[in-house]
Amino acid sequence: MRVLLALLCILSAVPAGAQTTWVTGAVEDSITHNPLPGVTVSVMNDTVKVATNKYGLFRIVIPPGGTTLLFEHPKFFSRTIAIEKYSRMLVALTPRDKNAAAVSDIAMAKAKAKARASHSSNPNYGNIGMGIRTFFDETYGTIYENKFVATMKNPSSNFALDVDRAAYSNIRRFIRLKEPVPADAVRIEEMVNYFHYDYPLPDSNRLLAINTSYAICPWEPRHKLLQIAVRAKQVDINSLPASNLVFLIDVSGSMGQQNKLPLLQAAFRVLVNNLRPKDRVAIVAYAGTPGVILPATSGTQKEKILNAIDYLSAGGATAGEAAIKMAYQIAVENFIKDGNNRVIMATDGDFNVGQTSDQEMEDLITQKKESGVLLTCLGFGMGDYKDSKLEALSSKGNGNFAYIDNLEEANKIFAREFGSTLFTVAKDARAQVWFNPEVVKAYRLIGYENKVLADNSGEDDNIAGGIIGAGHCAVALYEIIPRDTLPADSALGQVKLWYREPADSNTITMEHDIDGKYTAFEDASADFRFASSVALLGLLLRKSSYRGDGNTNMVLSIAKRSLGADNGGYRKEFLKLVKELKKTGNLK
């Protein structure tokens, strides 16, 4: 889907009798459909003019008598457009150069370079958290790496299944800024699960399918690598249940930067454009105090919803506690039985009014979860970004968590992966992996440190697990130290799953035996190998003592040969990020 579908903005008039009109809109490249920053928008025969921001958005006041807008950019042909009341304005400009795509990329790169230069020349640069060296206000939960466990002492490993992807896009932000990545920002399971994998879908009578693969570990050839993939069923978007959504939007002073509220507004436009007639949306905005910006509104009234989003502005303190309570109250009042009832919180996580500690906010969300309303947390921005708080809230709220670093990420989450982001097919999902002590000497779960469950959690229905969306694939990797001598044809172990359907309190169980036969790493599937390369990068970023002989060259070598179909080009983007890490010297 074209990125600029996200940026369709409305033309809005002030109340009847007023003498001026505000026009908002978006400008795109007619060839690549990328947003165009730095386009001059002016009123013909007048001095009023503005420039599009980094997301191609603009807002301009039309003086009395103004009838036409002029759009100008040195690399594109100019265009004039008549102003029409209550129409949406999406403007496409044609590149002057024949090599249009290249010109567009250059224009975008120059705009980004200019923005970076502007930040670096700002005397307050060190206070906005651009990277780890001046990184005073971003917080991450401390991660203690999983160690090898002797199978004779404890043959079972328990963890909550997770399909969050926030860590990967956040890491991407640091790499693109040419800054070192904080070790505690690296949650390896979220890196691995960012990508699409083509493991088999479940049978028609099942919600989930378990797939396992076993091969030699590339960074430690004396060890083996076990990959467990849990794939959820695909669901046609039109057949998904109706949604009752409450957008909970942070408009506090800390959200005033370009990569926060303006990007947030652009991201929510993507979601709005994917709403169906049977869906409805309410909007709560909060700074010092929360307020209802839009009551529950049908998905048919996109212009009204976009209007409410478009006129948000930042300022004030952050009353997260009161806002959360209000959003859940509205969601409960409009609750749809057997529907998708969800609060979507968009913030940098910097709560400073009311309950503000991680534990207090977790307790509040845990209480609200009992209403049957799910929670999606969207993180934005740099500086004041509280990753630890948002991760904890999404976990306690039976929800998911994403970090949006650019408009393409918003398009991925709310357009390409609309169903899997917003529609849960399994909740309280957790796994237990039992290893055969005769075959496995020791094992280590790679990542999932924050999702590890107690040894006796398997049969306990009170244990909260994770959620899995429609079509999602949750991948877990274990590094295995095998026994020196192995009994013939012995099974490696068994995977057992527990989960509930969204509207059902009954627990469903699944079991899957793991074959002890392994392959050479080169003979494993492309999905297995690519996931392994991503996990290895995570080990390197964490400077893990378990990285063995792994290095960036190994990551690149594996990933290059494991691109597969690469829908969306995300695997190729991964290669570019690793190469960028090598150039900057932030990863040896």
Phi, psi and omega in degrees: 000141183294138181301323186286355169300332179292339191253012175297113184248168185256156169264123187237135177261149173284170185306157183307138178096346179285160188258353181233160179228136174264132176244132174239154181186191181219149179238133181231161171285127184292342181268306185268343183064022173278150175297146180248110174279161173074016176277128178279125178246119183226156176273123180302139178062031178208167181267355183289127177205153176219174176236146177292146180278188186295345178257013178077011184266150175215160175214124186222142177273134180258114180290165178306132179092351179290130183233343188220141175252143178247129180247124186226139174207135185301335182263001184227154176291137179292159182211140175248141181223131178290142179277127178236131182297138172063019175261155175273141185247107171239115189249125178254127178252141182267128179297145177285324183283145178296324179277070191299315184298319181295318179300317180299317180296320179296316179300316179296317181297319179295320179297318179294319180297321178296319179296318179296318180297320178299318179295315186290335178273354180284126181298342179264012185308317182293349182262358183253010170072035180277077177104170191287332183293328180243036195261074189268336192241001176269137183237139179228141177293136180294132180248125174253115187302141173298137178260170174292138180246129178289124185296325180298328181276323183208097184279354186244138177240128184239135177205155176279130178294142187219136176235021175294153182229008189302320186299322184295310182293330176291316176299319178302322178301313179297317183296318181292334176276000181060040179241150176300148180268124177300133185302321184284353173279350186266101172252106193298322180297328179285331174292310182298318185278001176292332189263157178274138177233145185262042176289153185303141176283159179292161174299162185300334182264010181236151174272326186232154173229142179252129177234139178230147177221148186220124184209173177292141181281124186292326182271351177212083189300341177285346181254171176244165179234124177253128176245128177245124180239124178251113186254131178267156181293149174279143179228131176297132185304319183292338180268355179291150182295161179298147181253136171246098187251141171239114175281119179252101193248126178281118177240029179289172183302327181292347181267009187285346183288159183300327182271013178243265186299314179300320177291321177302315180298318178296320180297316181291336175295326177300313181297315182300320181291349177257003178291149178255164181304327183279352178275157173218153186226136168241155181233125172246126176248144183219139169225251176297319175223149179278157177210151177276110180278328181212122174290171181308123188229139182296147177296348176286341184260057183299322182298319179294319180293315179298324179299316180296320180292320187295329186261017174287144176219154188263145175164139176107181179279182185239102181266073186296319183300307182297323181293317179299315180299318180294317182296317179293324178299316179295319179297320180291320180297330181252023186303134178253116179298131183063017179258186178260095183259118192208138168264129178248103182268126179239118188194169168268359175083008185271074179281132180221011176231134182080212179292125185233342181287156179303317184294319179297317181291323177297317180298320179296313182294321178300320178294316183290335181300331182296345178288346184090003178268128180272168183230131170244128179252129177242120179265143181224149162090179179230145184074134184064007181279122185251079181301318183299322182289316182291322177298316181294319182295315181296322180294315182286338184263021183052048187227191178233168192218130177222152174246127183254109182260345178200175184292327179297324178294321176299319179295322178297314186287316189257353178241294183295325183241036184306311183294314184288332179288316190255347186241114182272132175254340178215133177239167183049041181276130179213156185234148170233125179248118178259129181253138180286114182298339179285340183251321186253121177282316179204159180218158177217124175283124182270112185083195181062020182303322181277000183244001181294136181248162180298155184300329183265018186281343188306308185267002183271109182288351179274354180281128179274130176253205180259182177246153177232129181271168181302125178081355181296155173230113178265122184246135174231142181239137174239135169266128189245133168259108184281162173294151179295319177240132185244138173294147184295136173055032178276142178289145178288322182169205182211143174253134176233133180245147169233137176199167175237150170285153188307320184256019185229140179269351181285141180268133178253140179241151176222149177228147181212123178281142181256120180290142180277357180283138181236165179240166168296150183301321182295338181268355178288165182294160178300322179297316178301313184291319181294315178302323179294321179295322178293318178297320179296319176301319177300318178298320180292317179297327178278355186053044185294142175287354180258015184280351175056231179270010184291145175206177183296327178297322178293318178302311182296317182299316180293312185296320180302324183268008185229027185291327181059209181293326176052055176299128181089348177074019184287330178289321176295322176299321177302316178301317180297321180294318180296319178297322178295321177300319179295319181296315185284343182078010179279357175210120183279000000 
